DNA sequence: ATTTATATGTTGGGATACAGTCATAAAAAG
DNA sequence: CTTTTTATGACTGTATCCCAACATATAAAT
């Protein structure tokens, strides 16, 4: 058998080269690659099929492109909740006042929120760890955008790490605006530890927190609970939670606002 | 005439929809788009050609992909020095060794450099204030990317300010890799004060500095001189400086490396 | 040495993309 | 209302892609 003997033939090396090329150019065609690597187009196609399978590239008609890292939640965008998220974002935007200091976490819903507040002519200060949020807000010169330091994770488009948490301790905000991968009786959840720690820290440094989540997140546990329900939290959603989740939220004094 | 009357027909709206779709899916085929939008494939092709022209999408064989753009200095990249910059970036990349700690400044040339080193399989740590650099490097998981804190400037895609300078004092690097708007006898220049201060701080915190600049920058004064020529500086360019500039560089002990 | 598995090239058929040209409908300009 | 511009669809010939089947050469396994 084989079992990873390295480059038994030119195959492994060639596939590595394809990936390297794709780092340099965002998309390449089959013919190009065949020429560059001196093999037939069919061989390239087979390589691409394999690499695509492993998620190392994205196949396109006629060639391949660099894999998309940077999707705000590859899994998340699937749900067609776009309209719901827009409404949630609009409702949340209504909660923001002139000269507020905000902390905004990453995610698809908070990005919608950022687009909303960027469209309003009001001075704000925003502290964030998400590239997408900063880029969305930067169209409005009235908004002062402070980026947190830390290690950049290209897959999520976010910064996180100990430096990030540390830097947050130097700030205070009126409002933290956070998304969630799931909502459980213990509190809002996130699918990754690093970002979760940041959301928790943001909650503690803000006078109040808005949690933006559509109803598909109800009772959906994710990796980590980043913070508790409390009287400082307002959940903004498109439907009211039911059962245990509703009880937990109410008994902790958290508010629910429907979009 | 027309002159931006909005959607005289479905064209504008349809093109916006294409861009929106492309935000959701990184690549789409002509046929898909034609179906989704209920127009003929020819119309889609014309739309794509137009959007590609304007840089809003990237055309691929059989469809279109999300633009990888995000080039800082839309104005700057216009200059046809792309080939020169590529060579300069390649030469600079050859100076980098395994496990180096780099500080990389913003700019078109340093972005080329970032793409180069991202294509090499070697572990590195990179400290930067430029979104484009971080995003370019993030395709390579061997590279640890540390973002500096500070205020985000969306026009340049960079972070700067007092916090940024302050954070730099906590780091040390082997090499600073910096671009320049101009080179004068006093040293490399930059067109903005904020970034210039950062480049100066990076120089002081790095054991050596590579200045990447094509020959069009020679003797071109810009707003601020961000650092002096010294024996710790290597200028990497596509041509040798002449006259006073060459004398100044040589007398300070700085090296010149031709790409 | 023989067998087996893997990697690659070649070929052919069917589908798709592309560029150019022409025709038509709708909108803007006069 | 007529003319002109713009947007779009339809058609055609050529180039490209994709997939499947087959052939071959090399490397591993027995």
Coordinates of C-alpha atoms (C1' of nucleotides) in Angstrom, one line a residue:
Chain A
X1 CA 0.0 0.0 0.0
X2 CA 0.9 3.6 0.1
X3 CA 0.0 5.3 3.3
X4 CA 1.8 8.6 2.9
X5 CA 5.1 7.6 1.5
X6 CA 5.5 11.1 0.3
X7 CA 6.1 11.7 -3.4
X8 CA 6.1 8.3 -4.7
X9 CA 5.7 10.0 -8.0
X10 CA 5.2 13.5 -9.0
X11 CA 1.7 13.6 -7.8
X12 CA 2.1 15.0 -4.3
X13 CA 4.6 17.6 -5.3
X14 CA 2.5 18.7 -8.2
X15 CA -0.6 19.1 -6.0
X16 CA 1.5 21.1 -3.5
X17 CA 2.6 23.3 -6.4
X18 CA -1.0 23.8 -7.4
X19 CA -1.8 25.1 -4.0
X20 CA 1.2 27.3 -4.0
X21 CA 0.3 28.7 -7.3
X22 CA -3.2 29.4 -6.1
X23 CA -1.8 31.4 -3.3
X24 CA -0.1 33.6 -5.8
X25 CA -3.1 33.8 -8.2
X26 CA -6.6 33.6 -6.9
X27 CA -7.8 31.4 -9.8
X28 CA -6.1 29.3 -12.4
X29 CA -7.4 27.4 -15.4
X30 CA -6.8 23.7 -16.1
X31 CA -4.9 24.5 -19.3
X32 CA -2.5 26.9 -17.5
X33 CA -1.7 24.4 -14.8
X34 CA -1.2 21.7 -17.3
X35 CA 1.3 23.8 -19.2
X36 CA 3.1 25.0 -16.1
X37 CA 3.4 21.6 -14.6
X38 CA 4.1 19.7 -17.8
X39 CA 1.3 17.2 -17.5
X40 CA -1.9 16.6 -19.4
X41 CA -5.1 18.4 -18.6
X42 CA -6.7 15.2 -17.4
X43 CA -4.1 14.8 -14.8
X44 CA -4.8 18.3 -13.6
X45 CA -8.5 17.6 -13.5
X46 CA -7.9 14.6 -11.4
X47 CA -5.7 16.5 -9.1
X48 CA -8.2 19.3 -8.7
X49 CA -11.0 16.8 -8.0
X50 CA -8.9 15.4 -5.2
X51 CA -7.8 18.7 -3.8
X52 CA -11.4 19.9 -3.9
X53 CA -12.5 16.8 -2.1
X54 CA -10.1 17.6 0.7
X55 CA -11.2 21.2 0.8
X56 CA -7.8 22.5 -0.2
X57 CA -9.0 24.3 -3.2
X58 CA -12.3 25.2 -4.7
X59 CA -13.1 23.8 -8.1
X60 CA -14.6 26.1 -10.7
X61 CA -15.7 25.4 -14.2
X62 CA -12.5 25.4 -16.2
X63 CA -10.1 25.5 -13.3
X64 CA -9.8 26.1 -9.6
X65 CA -9.7 29.0 -7.2
X66 CA -8.2 29.6 -3.8
X67 CA -10.4 28.2 -1.1
X68 CA -12.7 30.8 0.4
X69 CA -11.5 31.4 3.9
X70 CA -13.4 34.3 5.3
X71 CA -16.9 33.3 5.0
X72 CA -18.9 34.7 7.9
X73 CA -19.9 31.2 9.0
X74 CA -19.8 28.8 6.1
X75 CA -22.3 26.8 8.0
X76 CA -24.3 29.7 9.1
X77 CA -25.0 31.3 5.8
X78 CA -26.8 28.2 4.7
X79 CA -29.9 29.0 6.6
X80 CA -31.9 31.5 4.5
X81 CA -32.5 33.7 7.6
X82 CA -31.3 36.7 5.7
X83 CA -34.5 38.6 5.9
X84 CA -34.8 37.8 9.6
X85 CA -31.3 38.9 10.3
X86 CA -31.9 42.1 8.5
X87 CA -34.9 42.9 10.7
X88 CA -33.0 41.9 13.8
X89 CA -30.1 44.1 12.8
X90 CA -32.5 47.0 12.1
X91 CA -34.1 46.7 15.5
X92 CA -30.8 46.6 17.2
X93 CA -29.6 49.6 15.3
X94 CA -32.6 51.5 16.7
X95 CA -31.1 51.0 20.2
X96 CA -28.0 53.0 19.4
X97 CA -27.7 56.7 20.3
X98 CA -25.4 59.5 19.3
X99 CA -21.8 59.2 20.6
X100 CA -22.3 55.7 22.0
X101 CA -19.3 53.6 22.5
X102 CA -20.0 50.1 21.1
X103 CA -18.2 46.8 21.2
X104 CA -19.2 44.6 18.2
X105 CA -18.4 41.0 17.9
X106 CA -18.0 39.0 14.6
X107 CA -20.7 37.1 12.8
X108 CA -23.2 37.4 10.0
X109 CA -25.9 39.1 12.0
X110 CA -23.6 41.6 13.7
X111 CA -22.3 42.4 10.2
X112 CA -25.8 43.3 9.1
X113 CA -26.0 45.5 12.2
X114 CA -22.8 47.2 11.3
X115 CA -24.1 48.0 7.8
X116 CA -27.2 49.5 9.4
X117 CA -25.4 51.8 11.8
X118 CA -22.9 52.8 9.1
X119 CA -25.9 54.2 7.1
X120 CA -26.9 56.5 9.9
X121 CA -25.3 59.9 10.3
X122 CA -24.3 59.8 13.9
X123 CA -21.0 59.9 15.6
X124 CA -20.0 56.6 17.3
X125 CA -17.0 54.9 18.6
X126 CA -16.8 51.2 17.8
X127 CA -14.4 48.7 19.3
X128 CA -14.2 45.4 17.4
X129 CA -12.1 42.4 16.6
X130 CA -13.7 41.6 13.2
X131 CA -12.2 42.7 9.9
X132 CA -15.6 42.6 8.3
X133 CA -17.2 44.9 10.8
X134 CA -14.4 47.4 10.5
X135 CA -14.6 47.4 6.8
X136 CA -18.3 47.8 6.8
X137 CA -18.2 50.7 9.2
X138 CA -15.4 52.5 7.5
X139 CA -17.7 53.9 4.8
X140 CA -19.0 56.4 7.5
X141 CA -16.3 58.9 8.6
X142 CA -18.3 59.8 11.7
X143 CA -17.6 56.4 13.1
X144 CA -14.3 56.0 14.9
X145 CA -13.2 52.4 14.6
X146 CA -10.8 50.9 17.1
X147 CA -9.3 47.6 16.3
X148 CA -8.2 45.2 19.0
X149 CA -4.8 43.6 18.8
X150 CA -4.2 39.9 18.7
X151 CA -3.7 36.9 16.4
X152 CA -5.6 37.0 13.1
X153 CA -7.6 34.0 12.1
X154 CA -8.2 34.1 8.4
X155 CA -10.8 31.5 8.4
X156 CA -13.1 33.6 10.5
X157 CA -11.7 37.0 9.7
X158 CA -11.3 37.7 13.3
X159 CA -8.7 38.6 15.8
X160 CA -8.4 36.8 19.1
X161 CA -6.0 35.6 21.8
X162 CA -4.7 36.7 25.1
X163 CA -3.6 40.1 23.8
X164 CA -7.1 40.8 22.6
X165 CA -8.7 40.0 26.0
X166 CA -6.0 42.1 27.7
X167 CA -6.6 45.1 25.5
X168 CA -10.4 44.9 26.2
X169 CA -9.7 45.6 29.9
X170 CA -8.6 49.1 28.9
X171 CA -11.9 50.0 27.4
X172 CA -15.4 50.6 28.6
X173 CA -18.5 50.7 26.3
X174 CA -22.1 51.6 26.6
X175 CA -23.2 48.6 24.6
X176 CA -21.8 45.3 23.5
X177 CA -23.4 43.9 20.3
X178 CA -22.9 40.2 19.9
X179 CA -24.1 37.3 17.7
X180 CA -24.4 33.7 18.8
X181 CA -24.2 30.2 17.3
X182 CA -26.8 29.0 19.8
X183 CA -28.8 30.0 22.8
X184 CA -29.3 27.8 25.8
X185 CA -30.6 28.2 29.3
X186 CA -27.1 28.9 30.4
X187 CA -26.6 31.8 28.0
X188 CA -25.5 32.6 24.5
X189 CA -23.1 30.1 22.9
X190 CA -20.4 30.3 20.4
X191 CA -18.8 27.7 18.2
X192 CA -15.2 28.6 18.9
X193 CA -13.3 29.1 22.1
X194 CA -11.2 32.0 21.1
X195 CA -14.0 34.3 19.9
X196 CA -16.1 33.1 22.8
X197 CA -13.7 34.4 25.3
X198 CA -13.7 37.8 23.6
X199 CA -17.5 38.0 23.6
X200 CA -17.5 37.2 27.3
X201 CA -14.9 39.9 28.0
X202 CA -16.9 42.4 25.9
X203 CA -20.0 41.7 27.9
X204 CA -18.2 42.4 31.1
X205 CA -16.7 45.7 29.8
X206 CA -20.0 47.0 28.5
X207 CA -22.9 48.5 30.5
X208 CA -25.3 46.4 28.6
X209 CA -25.3 43.7 25.9
X210 CA -27.5 43.1 22.9
X211 CA -27.5 39.5 21.7
X212 CA -28.6 39.2 18.1
X213 CA -29.9 35.8 17.1
X214 CA -32.7 34.5 14.9
X215 CA -35.1 31.8 16.2
X216 CA -33.1 29.0 14.6
X217 CA -30.5 29.4 17.4
X218 CA -33.0 28.7 20.2
X219 CA -32.1 25.7 22.3
X220 CA -29.2 25.0 20.0
X221 CA -26.1 24.3 22.1
X222 CA -22.7 25.1 20.7
X223 CA -19.2 24.7 21.9
X224 CA -18.9 27.3 24.7
X225 CA -21.3 29.4 26.7
X226 CA -19.7 32.8 26.5
X227 CA -21.8 34.6 29.1
X228 CA -24.8 34.4 31.3
X229 CA -28.3 35.8 30.9
X230 CA -28.7 38.8 33.2
X231 CA -30.6 42.0 33.6
X232 CA -27.9 43.7 31.5
X233 CA -28.7 41.5 28.5
X234 CA -31.3 42.1 25.8
X235 CA -32.0 39.4 23.3
X236 CA -33.1 40.7 20.0
X237 CA -34.7 38.1 17.8
X238 CA -37.5 37.5 15.2
X239 CA -39.5 35.2 17.5
X240 CA -40.0 34.7 21.2
X241 CA -38.2 31.9 22.9
X242 CA -40.4 29.2 24.5
X243 CA -40.3 26.8 27.4
X244 CA -37.2 26.4 29.5
X245 CA -35.2 28.9 27.4
X246 CA -37.8 31.6 27.9
X247 CA -38.0 30.8 31.6
X248 CA -34.2 31.0 32.0
X249 CA -34.0 34.3 30.2
X250 CA -36.9 35.8 32.2
X251 CA -35.7 34.6 35.6
X252 CA -32.3 36.2 35.0
X253 CA -33.9 39.5 34.3
X254 CA -32.8 39.6 30.7
X255 CA -35.1 41.4 28.2
X256 CA -36.4 40.1 24.9
X257 CA -37.0 42.4 22.0
X258 CA -38.8 41.2 18.9
X259 CA -37.9 42.5 15.4
Chain B
X1 CA -28.2 60.5 -22.1
X2 CA -28.3 58.5 -19.0
X3 CA -26.0 59.9 -16.4
X4 CA -26.9 57.7 -13.4
X5 CA -30.7 57.8 -13.5
X6 CA -30.7 54.6 -11.5
X7 CA -32.3 51.5 -12.9
X8 CA -33.6 52.7 -16.2
X9 CA -34.1 49.0 -16.8
X10 CA -33.3 45.9 -14.8
X11 CA -29.6 46.3 -15.6
X12 CA -28.4 48.1 -12.5
X13 CA -30.5 46.1 -10.1
X14 CA -29.4 42.9 -11.8
X15 CA -25.7 43.8 -11.5
X16 CA -26.2 44.6 -7.9
X17 CA -27.8 41.2 -7.4
X18 CA -24.8 39.6 -9.0
X19 CA -22.5 41.2 -6.6
X20 CA -24.7 40.3 -3.7
X21 CA -24.9 36.7 -4.8
X22 CA -21.1 36.7 -5.1
X23 CA -20.9 37.8 -1.5
X24 CA -22.8 34.7 -0.6
X25 CA -21.1 32.3 -2.9
X26 CA -17.5 32.9 -3.9
X27 CA -18.0 31.9 -7.5
X28 CA -20.9 31.5 -9.8
X29 CA -21.4 30.3 -13.3
X30 CA -23.0 32.1 -16.1
X31 CA -25.8 29.6 -16.4
X32 CA -26.6 29.7 -12.8
X33 CA -26.9 33.5 -12.8
X34 CA -28.9 33.5 -16.0
X35 CA -31.4 31.1 -14.4
X36 CA -31.6 33.0 -11.1
X37 CA -32.1 36.3 -12.7
X38 CA -34.3 35.2 -15.5
X39 CA -32.3 36.6 -18.4
X40 CA -30.2 35.1 -21.1
X41 CA -26.7 33.9 -20.7
X42 CA -25.5 36.6 -23.1
X43 CA -26.9 39.3 -20.9
X44 CA -25.1 37.8 -17.9
X45 CA -21.9 37.7 -19.9
X46 CA -22.2 41.4 -20.8
X47 CA -22.9 42.2 -17.2
X48 CA -19.9 40.3 -16.0
X49 CA -17.7 42.0 -18.6
X50 CA -18.8 45.3 -17.3
X51 CA -18.5 44.5 -13.7
X52 CA -15.1 43.0 -14.3
X53 CA -14.0 46.2 -16.1
X54 CA -15.0 48.2 -13.0
X55 CA -13.2 45.8 -10.8
X56 CA -16.3 44.8 -8.9
X57 CA -15.9 41.1 -9.7
X58 CA -13.3 38.8 -11.2
X59 CA -14.2 37.1 -14.4
X60 CA -13.4 33.4 -14.7
X61 CA -13.9 31.0 -17.5
X62 CA -17.6 30.1 -17.3
X63 CA -18.6 32.6 -14.7
X64 CA -17.3 35.0 -12.1
X65 CA -15.8 35.1 -8.7
X66 CA -15.7 37.5 -5.8
X67 CA -12.9 40.0 -6.3
X68 CA -9.9 39.3 -4.3
X69 CA -9.1 42.9 -4.5
X70 CA -8.8 45.0 -1.5
X71 CA -5.7 46.6 -2.9
X72 CA -4.6 49.5 -0.7
X73 CA -4.0 52.6 -2.7
X74 CA -6.4 52.2 -5.6
X75 CA -4.5 55.2 -6.9
X76 CA -1.2 53.7 -6.3
X77 CA -1.5 50.4 -8.0
X78 CA -2.5 52.3 -11.2
X79 CA 1.2 53.0 -11.9
X80 CA 2.3 50.3 -14.3
X81 CA 5.1 49.3 -12.1
X82 CA 3.5 46.0 -11.4
X83 CA 6.2 43.9 -13.0
X84 CA 8.9 45.8 -11.2
X85 CA 7.1 45.5 -7.9
X86 CA 6.7 41.8 -8.4
X87 CA 10.5 41.4 -8.9
X88 CA 11.2 43.6 -6.0
X89 CA 8.9 41.6 -3.8
X90 CA 10.4 38.3 -5.0
X91 CA 13.9 39.5 -4.2
X92 CA 12.8 40.7 -0.7
X93 CA 11.1 37.3 -0.1
X94 CA 14.5 35.6 -0.7
X95 CA 15.8 37.5 2.3
X96 CA 13.4 35.8 4.7
X97 CA 14.4 32.7 6.6
X98 CA 12.5 30.1 8.6
X99 CA 11.0 31.3 11.8
X100 CA 11.8 34.9 11.2
X101 CA 9.7 37.5 13.0
X102 CA 8.7 40.2 10.5
X103 CA 7.0 43.5 10.8
X104 CA 5.3 44.4 7.5
X105 CA 4.0 47.9 6.7
X106 CA 1.1 48.6 4.3
X107 CA 1.3 49.4 0.6
X108 CA 1.1 47.9 -2.8
X109 CA 4.7 46.6 -2.9
X110 CA 4.6 45.1 0.6
X111 CA 1.4 43.4 -0.4
X112 CA 3.1 41.7 -3.3
X113 CA 5.8 40.7 -0.9
X114 CA 3.2 39.2 1.5
X115 CA 1.7 37.1 -1.3
X116 CA 5.2 35.8 -2.1
X117 CA 6.0 34.7 1.4
X118 CA 2.6 33.2 1.8
X119 CA 3.4 30.9 -1.1
X120 CA 6.4 29.5 0.7
X121 CA 6.1 26.7 3.1
X122 CA 8.0 28.1 6.1
X123 CA 6.9 29.1 9.5
X124 CA 7.0 32.8 10.2
X125 CA 5.6 35.3 12.6
X126 CA 4.3 38.6 11.1
X127 CA 3.3 41.7 12.9
X128 CA 1.4 44.2 10.8
X129 CA -1.1 47.0 10.8
X130 CA -2.5 46.4 7.4
X131 CA -5.7 44.4 6.7
X132 CA -4.6 43.5 3.2
X133 CA -1.3 42.0 4.5
X134 CA -3.1 39.9 7.1
X135 CA -5.6 38.7 4.6
X136 CA -3.0 37.8 2.1
X137 CA -0.9 35.9 4.6
X138 CA -3.8 34.0 6.1
X139 CA -3.9 31.5 3.3
X140 CA -0.8 30.0 4.8
X141 CA -1.5 28.3 8.2
X142 CA 2.3 28.2 9.0
X143 CA 2.3 32.0 9.4
X144 CA 1.3 33.5 12.7
X145 CA -0.2 36.9 12.1
X146 CA -0.3 39.4 14.9
X147 CA -2.5 42.5 14.3
X148 CA -1.6 45.7 16.0
X149 CA -4.3 47.7 17.8
X150 CA -5.4 51.2 16.9
X151 CA -7.7 53.2 14.9
X152 CA -8.8 51.8 11.5
X153 CA -8.5 54.0 8.5
X154 CA -10.8 52.5 5.8
X155 CA -9.4 54.5 3.0
X156 CA -6.0 53.0 3.4
X157 CA -7.1 49.7 5.0
X158 CA -4.6 50.3 7.8
X159 CA -4.5 50.7 11.5
X160 CA -2.7 53.6 13.1
X161 CA -2.5 55.9 16.1
X162 CA -0.9 56.1 19.5
X163 CA -2.1 52.7 20.6
X164 CA -0.4 51.2 17.6
X165 CA 2.9 52.8 18.3
X166 CA 2.6 51.9 21.9
X167 CA 1.9 48.2 21.1
X168 CA 5.0 48.1 18.8
X169 CA 7.2 48.8 21.8
X170 CA 6.3 45.4 23.1
X171 CA 7.6 43.5 20.1
X172 CA 11.0 42.9 18.5
X173 CA 11.5 41.6 15.0
X174 CA 14.3 40.3 12.8
X175 CA 13.2 42.3 9.9
X176 CA 10.9 45.2 9.1
X177 CA 9.6 45.2 5.5
X178 CA 8.4 48.7 4.5
X179 CA 7.2 50.4 1.3
X180 CA 7.6 54.1 0.6
X181 CA 5.9 56.9 -1.2
X182 CA 9.3 58.5 -2.0
X183 CA 13.0 58.3 -1.3
X184 CA 15.1 61.3 -0.5
X185 CA 18.6 61.9 0.9
X186 CA 17.1 62.1 4.3
X187 CA 15.5 58.6 4.1
X188 CA 12.3 56.9 2.9
X189 CA 9.2 59.1 2.9
X190 CA 5.5 58.4 3.4
X191 CA 2.5 60.4 2.2
X192 CA 0.7 60.3 5.5
X193 CA 1.7 61.1 9.1
X194 CA 0.0 58.3 10.9
X195 CA 1.4 55.4 8.9
X196 CA 4.8 57.1 8.8
X197 CA 5.1 57.1 12.5
X198 CA 4.4 53.4 12.5
X199 CA 7.0 52.7 9.9
X200 CA 9.5 54.6 12.0
X201 CA 8.6 52.7 15.1
X202 CA 8.8 49.4 13.1
X203 CA 12.3 50.3 12.0
X204 CA 13.4 51.0 15.5
X205 CA 12.0 47.7 16.8
X206 CA 13.6 45.5 14.0
X207 CA 17.1 44.4 13.7
X208 CA 17.2 45.4 10.1
X209 CA 14.8 47.0 7.6
X210 CA 14.1 46.3 4.0
X211 CA 12.7 49.2 2.1
X212 CA 10.9 48.1 -1.0
X213 CA 10.5 50.9 -3.7
X214 CA 10.7 51.0 -7.4
X215 CA 12.8 53.6 -9.3
X216 CA 9.9 55.9 -9.7
X217 CA 10.2 56.8 -6.1
X218 CA 13.8 58.0 -6.3
X219 CA 14.2 61.7 -5.3
X220 CA 10.5 62.0 -4.9
X221 CA 9.8 63.8 -1.6
X222 CA 6.6 63.0 0.2
X223 CA 4.9 64.3 3.3
X224 CA 7.1 62.9 6.1
X225 CA 10.5 61.2 6.3
X226 CA 9.8 58.2 8.5
X227 CA 13.3 57.0 9.1
X228 CA 16.9 57.6 8.3
X229 CA 19.2 55.6 6.0
X230 CA 21.6 53.6 8.1
X231 CA 23.7 50.4 8.0
X232 CA 20.6 48.5 9.2
X233 CA 18.7 49.4 6.1
X234 CA 18.6 47.6 2.7
X235 CA 16.9 49.3 -0.2
X236 CA 15.5 46.8 -2.6
X237 CA 14.6 48.3 -6.0
X238 CA 14.6 47.6 -9.7
X239 CA 17.3 50.2 -10.5
X240 CA 20.2 51.8 -8.7
X241 CA 19.8 55.3 -7.4
X242 CA 22.0 58.0 -8.8
X243 CA 23.6 61.2 -7.7
X244 CA 22.9 62.7 -4.3
X245 CA 20.5 60.0 -3.3
X246 CA 23.0 57.3 -4.0
X247 CA 25.7 59.2 -2.1
X248 CA 23.4 59.7 0.9
X249 CA 22.5 56.0 1.0
X250 CA 26.1 54.9 0.7
X251 CA 27.5 57.3 3.2
X252 CA 25.0 56.1 5.8
X253 CA 26.1 52.5 5.2
X254 CA 22.8 51.4 3.8
X255 CA 22.8 48.6 1.3
X256 CA 21.1 48.5 -2.1
X257 CA 19.9 45.3 -3.6
X258 CA 18.7 45.1 -7.2
X259 CA 15.8 42.9 -8.3
Chain C
dA1 C1' 8.9 -13.1 -11.6
dT2 C1' 4.2 -12.4 -11.5
dT3 C1' 0.5 -9.9 -9.9
dT4 C1' -1.7 -5.8 -8.4
dA5 C1' -2.4 -1.0 -7.6
dT6 C1' -1.5 3.6 -8.9
dA7 C1' -0.5 7.3 -12.0
dT8 C1' -0.8 9.2 -16.3
dG9 C1' -1.9 9.9 -21.2
dT10 C1' -5.2 9.4 -25.1
dT11 C1' -9.4 9.6 -27.4
dG12 C1' -14.3 10.5 -28.4
dG13 C1' -18.8 12.2 -27.4
dG14 C1' -21.7 15.6 -25.3
dA15 C1' -22.2 19.9 -23.1
dT16 C1' -20.9 24.6 -22.3
dA17 C1' -18.6 28.9 -23.1
dC18 C1' -17.3 32.6 -26.0
dA19 C1' -17.2 36.2 -29.5
dG20 C1' -19.3 38.4 -33.2
dT21 C1' -23.4 39.7 -35.8
dC22 C1' -28.0 40.7 -36.4
dA23 C1' -32.7 41.8 -34.9
dT24 C1' -36.0 43.7 -31.7
dA25 C1' -38.1 46.2 -27.9
dA26 C1' -37.8 49.8 -24.8
dA27 C1' -36.3 54.1 -23.1
dA28 C1' -34.3 58.7 -23.8
dA29 C1' -33.5 62.7 -26.5
dG30 C1' -34.7 65.8 -30.0
Chain D
dC1 C1' -43.8 62.1 -32.8
dT2 C1' -39.6 60.7 -34.8
dT3 C1' -34.8 59.6 -34.1
dT4 C1' -31.2 57.7 -31.5
dT5 C1' -29.4 55.2 -27.9
dT6 C1' -29.5 51.3 -24.9
dA7 C1' -30.7 46.8 -23.4
dT8 C1' -31.6 42.3 -24.5
dG9 C1' -32.3 38.0 -27.0
dA10 C1' -31.3 34.8 -30.8
dC11 C1' -28.1 32.5 -33.8
dT12 C1' -23.7 30.6 -35.5
dG13 C1' -19.1 28.8 -35.6
dT14 C1' -15.2 27.8 -32.9
dA15 C1' -12.8 26.7 -28.7
dT16 C1' -12.9 24.7 -24.3
dC17 C1' -14.4 21.8 -20.8
dC18 C1' -15.9 17.5 -18.7
dC19 C1' -16.6 12.7 -18.2
dA20 C1' -15.9 8.0 -19.2
dA21 C1' -13.5 4.3 -21.2
dC22 C1' -9.4 2.4 -22.6
dA23 C1' -4.3 1.9 -22.8
dT24 C1' 0.2 2.0 -20.8
dA25 C1' 4.0 2.6 -17.7
dT26 C1' 5.7 2.6 -13.3
dA27 C1' 5.9 1.2 -8.6
dA28 C1' 4.5 -1.8 -4.8
dA29 C1' 3.2 -6.4 -3.1
dT30 C1' 3.3 -11.3 -3.1

